[in-house]
Amino acid sequence: MRLSAKVEYGVRAMAILAIYYQGDPVPLRQIAEQEQISLKFLEQIFPDLKRVELVTSVRGSRGGYRLMRPPEEIRVGDIVRAVEGPITPVNCLAEGDDDSCCHRRGACLTRQVWARLRDKINDVLDDVTLDELVEVSAGKE
Amino acid sequence: MRLSAKVEYGVRAMAILAIYYQGDPVPLRQIAEQEQISLKFLEQIFPDLKRVELVTSVRGSRGGYRLMRPPEEIRVGDIVRAVEGPITPVNCLAEGDDDSCCHRRGACLTRQVWARLRDKINDVLDDVTLDELVEVSAGKE
DNA sequence: GCAATACCCGAGTTGTTTAGTCGGAATTAA
DNA sequence: TTAATTCCGACTAAACAACTCGGGTATTGC
């Protein structure tokens, strides 16, 4: 029951972008240094964030990334799902697998628990916005 | 954000044990057949369940496993933690890692979100008992 | 007693995933 | 032009997952 490093880094990076919201785009190099994350690894993560239109990019010198929406309209769940795909605690809950597991008795009994778990995880992650995440350090720069 | 097959099988197996609670101990071979799980793999899972005293074993011919407590006193969370260890969405939340991550700014900001996620996951899993899990099929044999 | 049945133990294997690395091409401000 | 940046695709070493395999030991029905 662990999140990938990609997700962890992605959320941290987005938190940085939220701090520097309004202002020049932030280059990945800067995030990499501040958060001690490999630049090349960050470069793999941001296409996912761009694809779902959470960020926009500015190419070239003095370019970088910025949030596409204000921090209070971006939820942690959006980031997690963008980077890692939909939350599926067990295979059985992935799409197209609706009844393939239910000829076994125990599988069907437990299925609803996993579905509920999935829903609650999404709830928790969707309950927190980037704004709330960084407000504790508001004004620190 | 996925559970391991060990956990999934473990919960399914425990559901079977709950169904056959009161009665002869259930041999792993039977669970393996009913749930289409490798017997050898089940044999790897059950020591974990025994260690935390969720089940007891009866050795010898006509032996097997049975629940150590009634189904209404066993929570899905107990099983998950027994088989997979404590829920830790990110490394930072593992024990002994309390401040090793907080010299990086984004890490500390996000930490509380992961902690909350961990707590909610535990809540959901601890909210369901084995009894509730199998009661939908009560009387089916 | 003895064969059958169950649990117990640890190593090995195979395939997938993770967490990156590496090199370079396209784009842009200065 | 040059330096900084995003973009793109391939590659890889290590870890992990999901088993398999081969036995060993204890217990019981008969």
Coordinates of C-alpha atoms (C1' of nucleotides) in Angstrom, one line a residue:
Chain A
M1 CA 0.0 0.0 0.0
R2 CA 2.6 2.5 -1.1
L3 CA 2.6 5.4 -3.4
S4 CA 5.3 5.6 -6.0
A5 CA 8.2 8.0 -5.9
K6 CA 6.8 9.6 -9.0
V7 CA 3.6 10.5 -7.2
E8 CA 5.4 11.8 -4.2
Y9 CA 7.8 13.9 -6.2
G10 CA 4.9 15.1 -8.4
V11 CA 2.9 16.4 -5.5
R12 CA 6.0 18.1 -4.0
A13 CA 6.8 19.7 -7.3
M14 CA 3.3 20.9 -7.6
A15 CA 3.5 22.4 -4.2
I16 CA 6.5 24.4 -5.3
L17 CA 4.7 25.6 -8.3
A18 CA 1.8 26.7 -6.1
I19 CA 4.2 28.7 -3.9
Y20 CA 5.5 30.5 -7.0
Y21 CA 2.1 30.9 -8.5
Q22 CA 1.8 34.3 -10.1
G23 CA 5.3 35.0 -11.4
D24 CA 7.7 33.7 -13.9
P25 CA 7.4 30.0 -14.9
V26 CA 9.6 27.8 -12.7
P27 CA 12.2 25.7 -14.4
L28 CA 12.5 22.1 -13.4
R29 CA 16.2 22.6 -12.5
Q30 CA 15.1 24.8 -9.6
I31 CA 12.6 22.3 -8.3
A32 CA 15.2 19.6 -8.7
E33 CA 17.7 21.5 -6.5
Q34 CA 15.2 22.6 -3.9
E35 CA 13.7 19.2 -3.5
Q36 CA 16.8 17.1 -4.2
I37 CA 15.1 15.2 -7.0
S38 CA 16.8 14.1 -10.2
L39 CA 16.1 16.6 -13.0
K40 CA 15.8 13.8 -15.5
F41 CA 13.2 12.1 -13.4
L42 CA 11.2 15.3 -13.0
E43 CA 11.2 15.6 -16.8
Q44 CA 9.5 12.2 -16.9
I45 CA 6.8 13.3 -14.5
F46 CA 5.7 16.6 -15.9
P47 CA 4.4 15.4 -19.3
D48 CA 1.8 13.5 -17.3
L49 CA 0.8 16.7 -15.4
K50 CA 0.7 18.6 -18.7
R51 CA -1.4 16.0 -20.4
V52 CA -4.3 16.4 -18.0
E53 CA -3.8 20.2 -18.1
L54 CA -2.7 20.8 -14.6
V55 CA 0.3 22.7 -15.8
T56 CA 1.5 24.6 -18.9
S57 CA 5.0 24.8 -20.1
V58 CA 7.1 27.6 -21.5
R59 CA 9.9 26.4 -23.7
G60 CA 13.3 27.9 -24.2
S61 CA 15.5 30.0 -22.0
R62 CA 13.8 31.5 -19.0
G63 CA 11.1 29.0 -19.6
G64 CA 9.6 26.5 -17.2
Y65 CA 6.3 25.3 -15.8
R66 CA 3.4 27.0 -14.1
L67 CA 0.1 25.9 -12.8
M68 CA -2.7 26.1 -15.3
R69 CA -5.4 26.8 -12.6
P70 CA -5.2 28.6 -9.3
P71 CA -3.9 26.4 -6.4
E72 CA -7.3 26.3 -4.7
E73 CA -8.8 24.6 -7.7
I74 CA -6.2 21.8 -7.9
R75 CA -6.6 18.8 -5.7
V76 CA -4.0 16.3 -4.6
G77 CA -6.1 13.6 -6.1
D78 CA -5.8 15.2 -9.5
I79 CA -2.1 15.0 -9.3
V80 CA -2.0 11.4 -8.0
R81 CA -4.3 10.1 -10.7
A82 CA -2.5 12.0 -13.4
V83 CA 0.8 10.5 -12.5
E84 CA -0.1 7.0 -11.3
G85 CA -3.4 6.4 -13.1
P86 CA -6.7 5.5 -11.4
I87 CA -6.6 4.1 -7.8
T88 CA -7.2 0.4 -7.9
P89 CA -6.3 -1.4 -4.7
V90 CA -6.8 -4.8 -6.4
N91 CA -6.8 -6.1 -10.0
C92 CA -10.4 -7.0 -9.7
L93 CA -11.3 -3.4 -9.6
A94 CA -9.5 -2.4 -12.8
E95 CA -11.8 -1.7 -15.7
G96 CA -13.0 -4.6 -17.8
D97 CA -12.6 -7.0 -14.9
D98 CA -16.0 -6.7 -13.5
D99 CA -17.0 -10.3 -13.2
S100 CA -13.9 -12.2 -14.1
C101 CA -13.2 -12.8 -10.4
C102 CA -16.6 -13.7 -9.1
H103 CA -16.7 -17.3 -9.8
R104 CA -14.5 -17.6 -6.7
R105 CA -16.5 -17.1 -3.6
G106 CA -14.1 -15.2 -1.4
A107 CA -13.2 -12.8 -4.2
C108 CA -16.7 -11.5 -4.5
L109 CA -17.2 -11.2 -0.8
T110 CA -14.1 -9.0 -0.5
R111 CA -14.7 -7.0 -3.6
Q112 CA -17.0 -4.4 -2.0
V113 CA -14.4 -3.7 0.7
W114 CA -11.8 -2.9 -1.8
A115 CA -14.3 -0.7 -3.7
R116 CA -15.0 1.2 -0.6
L117 CA -11.4 1.5 0.2
R118 CA -10.7 2.9 -3.3
D119 CA -13.6 5.5 -2.9
K120 CA -12.3 6.6 0.5
I121 CA -8.7 7.0 -0.7
N122 CA -10.0 9.2 -3.5
D123 CA -12.1 11.2 -1.1
V124 CA -9.1 11.9 1.2
L125 CA -6.9 13.0 -1.7
D126 CA -9.7 15.1 -3.3
D127 CA -10.4 16.8 0.0
V128 CA -7.0 18.6 0.0
T129 CA -6.2 21.4 -2.4
L130 CA -2.8 22.7 -3.3
D131 CA -3.8 26.0 -1.7
E132 CA -4.4 24.3 1.6
L133 CA -1.2 22.4 1.3
V134 CA 1.0 25.4 1.0
E135 CA -0.9 27.9 3.1
V136 CA 1.0 27.0 6.2
S137 CA 4.1 28.5 4.7
A138 CA 2.4 31.4 3.0
G139 CA 4.5 34.6 3.2
K140 CA 7.7 32.7 3.6
E141 CA 9.3 34.2 0.5
Chain B
M1 CA -1.6 2.3 -4.6
R2 CA -2.1 -1.4 -4.8
L3 CA -2.4 -4.2 -2.3
S4 CA -0.3 -7.2 -2.8
A5 CA -1.8 -10.6 -3.9
K6 CA -0.7 -11.9 -0.5
V7 CA -3.1 -9.5 1.2
E8 CA -5.9 -10.2 -1.2
Y9 CA -5.5 -13.9 -0.9
G10 CA -5.2 -13.6 2.9
V11 CA -8.4 -11.8 3.3
R12 CA -10.2 -14.2 0.9
A13 CA -8.9 -17.1 2.9
M14 CA -10.0 -15.6 6.1
A15 CA -13.4 -15.1 4.7
I16 CA -13.6 -18.8 4.0
L17 CA -12.5 -19.5 7.5
A18 CA -15.2 -17.3 8.8
I19 CA -17.8 -19.1 6.8
Y20 CA -16.7 -22.4 8.3
Y21 CA -16.3 -21.0 11.8
Q22 CA -17.7 -23.5 14.3
G23 CA -16.8 -26.8 12.7
D24 CA -13.8 -28.8 11.8
P25 CA -10.6 -26.9 11.0
V26 CA -10.3 -26.1 7.3
P27 CA -7.3 -27.5 5.4
L28 CA -5.4 -25.1 3.1
R29 CA -5.9 -27.5 0.3
Q30 CA -9.6 -26.8 0.4
I31 CA -9.2 -23.1 0.4
A32 CA -6.7 -23.4 -2.4
E33 CA -9.2 -25.3 -4.5
Q34 CA -12.2 -23.1 -3.8
E35 CA -10.3 -19.8 -4.4
Q36 CA -8.0 -21.1 -7.0
I37 CA -4.9 -20.1 -5.1
S38 CA -1.6 -22.0 -5.1
L39 CA -1.4 -24.2 -2.0
K40 CA 2.3 -23.4 -1.6
F41 CA 1.5 -19.7 -1.7
L42 CA -1.1 -20.0 1.0
E43 CA 1.3 -21.9 3.1
Q44 CA 3.5 -18.8 3.0
I45 CA 0.7 -16.5 4.1
F46 CA -0.7 -18.4 7.0
P47 CA 2.3 -18.2 9.3
D48 CA 1.8 -14.4 9.3
L49 CA -1.8 -14.8 10.3
K50 CA -0.8 -17.3 13.0
R51 CA 2.0 -15.1 14.4
V52 CA -0.5 -12.3 15.3
E53 CA -2.9 -14.9 16.6
L54 CA -5.7 -14.4 14.2
V55 CA -5.8 -18.2 13.5
T56 CA -4.7 -21.4 15.1
S57 CA -3.6 -24.5 13.4
V58 CA -4.5 -28.1 14.0
R59 CA -1.8 -30.5 12.8
G60 CA -2.1 -34.0 11.4
S61 CA -4.7 -35.8 9.4
R62 CA -8.0 -34.0 9.3
G63 CA -6.2 -30.9 10.6
G64 CA -6.2 -27.4 9.2
Y65 CA -6.8 -23.8 10.3
R66 CA -9.5 -22.1 12.2
L67 CA -10.1 -18.6 13.4
M68 CA -8.8 -17.9 16.9
R69 CA -11.5 -15.3 17.6
P70 CA -15.1 -15.0 16.4
P71 CA -15.6 -13.3 13.0
E72 CA -17.2 -10.2 14.5
E73 CA -14.0 -9.6 16.4
I74 CA -11.6 -9.7 13.4
R75 CA -11.2 -6.7 11.3
V76 CA -9.9 -6.6 7.7
G77 CA -7.3 -4.2 8.8
D78 CA -5.9 -6.8 11.2
I79 CA -5.4 -9.1 8.3
V80 CA -3.9 -6.6 6.0
R81 CA -1.4 -5.4 8.6
A82 CA -0.5 -8.9 9.6
V83 CA 0.4 -9.9 6.0
E84 CA 1.8 -6.7 4.6
G85 CA 3.0 -4.8 7.6
P86 CA 1.9 -1.3 8.7
I87 CA 0.3 1.0 6.1
T88 CA 2.9 3.5 5.0
P89 CA 1.9 5.5 1.8
V90 CA 5.4 7.1 1.6
N91 CA 8.8 6.2 3.0
C92 CA 8.8 9.4 5.0
L93 CA 6.1 7.9 7.3
A94 CA 8.0 4.8 8.2
E95 CA 9.3 4.7 11.7
G96 CA 12.6 6.4 12.4
D97 CA 12.2 8.6 9.5
D98 CA 10.5 11.4 11.3
D99 CA 12.6 14.4 10.3
S100 CA 15.0 13.0 7.8
C101 CA 12.8 14.3 5.0
C102 CA 12.0 17.8 6.3
H103 CA 15.0 19.7 5.1
R104 CA 13.3 19.7 1.8
R105 CA 10.5 22.1 1.7
G106 CA 7.9 20.3 -0.4
A107 CA 8.4 17.1 1.5
C108 CA 7.3 18.6 4.8
L109 CA 4.3 20.3 3.3
T110 CA 3.0 17.1 1.8
R111 CA 3.7 15.0 4.8
Q112 CA 0.6 15.7 6.7
V113 CA -1.5 14.7 3.7
W114 CA 0.1 11.3 3.6
A115 CA -0.3 10.8 7.3
R116 CA -4.0 11.6 7.0
L117 CA -4.3 9.2 4.1
R118 CA -2.7 6.5 6.1
D119 CA -5.1 7.1 9.0
K120 CA -8.1 7.0 6.7
I121 CA -7.0 3.8 5.1
N122 CA -6.6 2.2 8.4
D123 CA -10.0 3.5 9.4
V124 CA -11.8 2.0 6.4
L125 CA -10.1 -1.4 6.8
D126 CA -10.8 -1.4 10.6
D127 CA -14.4 -0.6 10.1
V128 CA -15.2 -3.9 8.4
T129 CA -15.3 -7.1 10.4
L130 CA -15.1 -10.6 8.9
D131 CA -18.6 -11.1 10.2
E132 CA -19.9 -8.3 8.1
L133 CA -17.9 -9.5 5.1
V134 CA -19.5 -12.9 5.0
E135 CA -23.0 -12.2 6.3
V136 CA -24.3 -11.5 2.8
S137 CA -23.8 -15.2 2.1
A138 CA -24.9 -16.5 5.5
G139 CA -26.8 -19.8 5.3
K140 CA -25.5 -20.7 1.9
E141 CA -24.0 -23.9 3.2
Chain C
dG1 C1' 2.9 -49.4 13.2
dC2 C1' 2.3 -46.9 9.2
dA3 C1' 0.7 -44.4 5.6
dA4 C1' -1.6 -40.3 4.8
dT5 C1' -2.3 -35.8 5.7
dA6 C1' -1.2 -31.6 7.5
dC7 C1' 2.0 -27.9 8.8
dC8 C1' 6.8 -25.9 8.5
dC9 C1' 11.1 -24.1 6.2
dG10 C1' 14.1 -21.9 3.0
dA11 C1' 16.0 -21.4 -1.4
dG12 C1' 15.3 -20.6 -6.3
dT13 C1' 13.0 -18.6 -10.4
dT14 C1' 10.6 -15.8 -13.5
dG15 C1' 8.5 -11.7 -14.9
dT16 C1' 7.3 -7.0 -13.8
dT17 C1' 7.9 -2.7 -11.9
dT18 C1' 10.5 1.1 -10.1
dA19 C1' 13.5 4.6 -10.1
dG20 C1' 16.1 6.2 -12.3
dT21 C1' 20.1 7.3 -16.3
dC22 C1' 21.7 8.7 -20.9
dG23 C1' 22.0 11.2 -25.1
dG24 C1' 20.3 14.2 -27.9
dA25 C1' 16.7 17.3 -30.6
dA26 C1' 13.7 21.4 -30.7
dT27 C1' 12.8 26.0 -28.9
dT28 C1' 13.6 30.5 -27.1
dA29 C1' 15.5 34.9 -24.4
dA30 C1' 19.3 37.6 -24.3
Chain D
dT1 C1' 25.2 32.6 -31.3
dT2 C1' 24.9 30.8 -26.9
dA3 C1' 23.0 29.2 -22.9
dA4 C1' 19.0 27.7 -20.8
dT5 C1' 15.1 25.2 -21.1
dT6 C1' 11.5 21.8 -22.5
dC7 C1' 10.7 17.6 -25.1
dC8 C1' 11.5 12.7 -26.7
dG9 C1' 12.7 7.9 -26.6
dA10 C1' 15.4 4.3 -25.4
dC11 C1' 18.0 1.9 -22.0
dT12 C1' 19.3 -0.3 -17.4
dA13 C1' 20.3 -1.9 -12.7
dA14 C1' 18.1 -3.2 -8.8
dA15 C1' 14.2 -4.4 -6.2
dC16 C1' 10.0 -6.6 -5.7
dA17 C1' 6.1 -9.8 -6.6
dA18 C1' 4.2 -14.0 -7.2
dC19 C1' 4.9 -17.7 -7.2
dT20 C1' 7.6 -22.8 -7.6
dC21 C1' 10.3 -26.6 -5.8
dG22 C1' 11.9 -29.9 -2.7
dG23 C1' 12.0 -31.5 1.0
dG24 C1' 11.4 -32.0 6.5
dT25 C1' 8.6 -32.7 10.7
dA26 C1' 4.6 -33.5 13.5
dT27 C1' 0.2 -35.7 14.1
dT28 C1' -3.7 -38.6 13.3
dG29 C1' -6.9 -42.2 11.4
dC30 C1' -6.9 -46.8 10.7

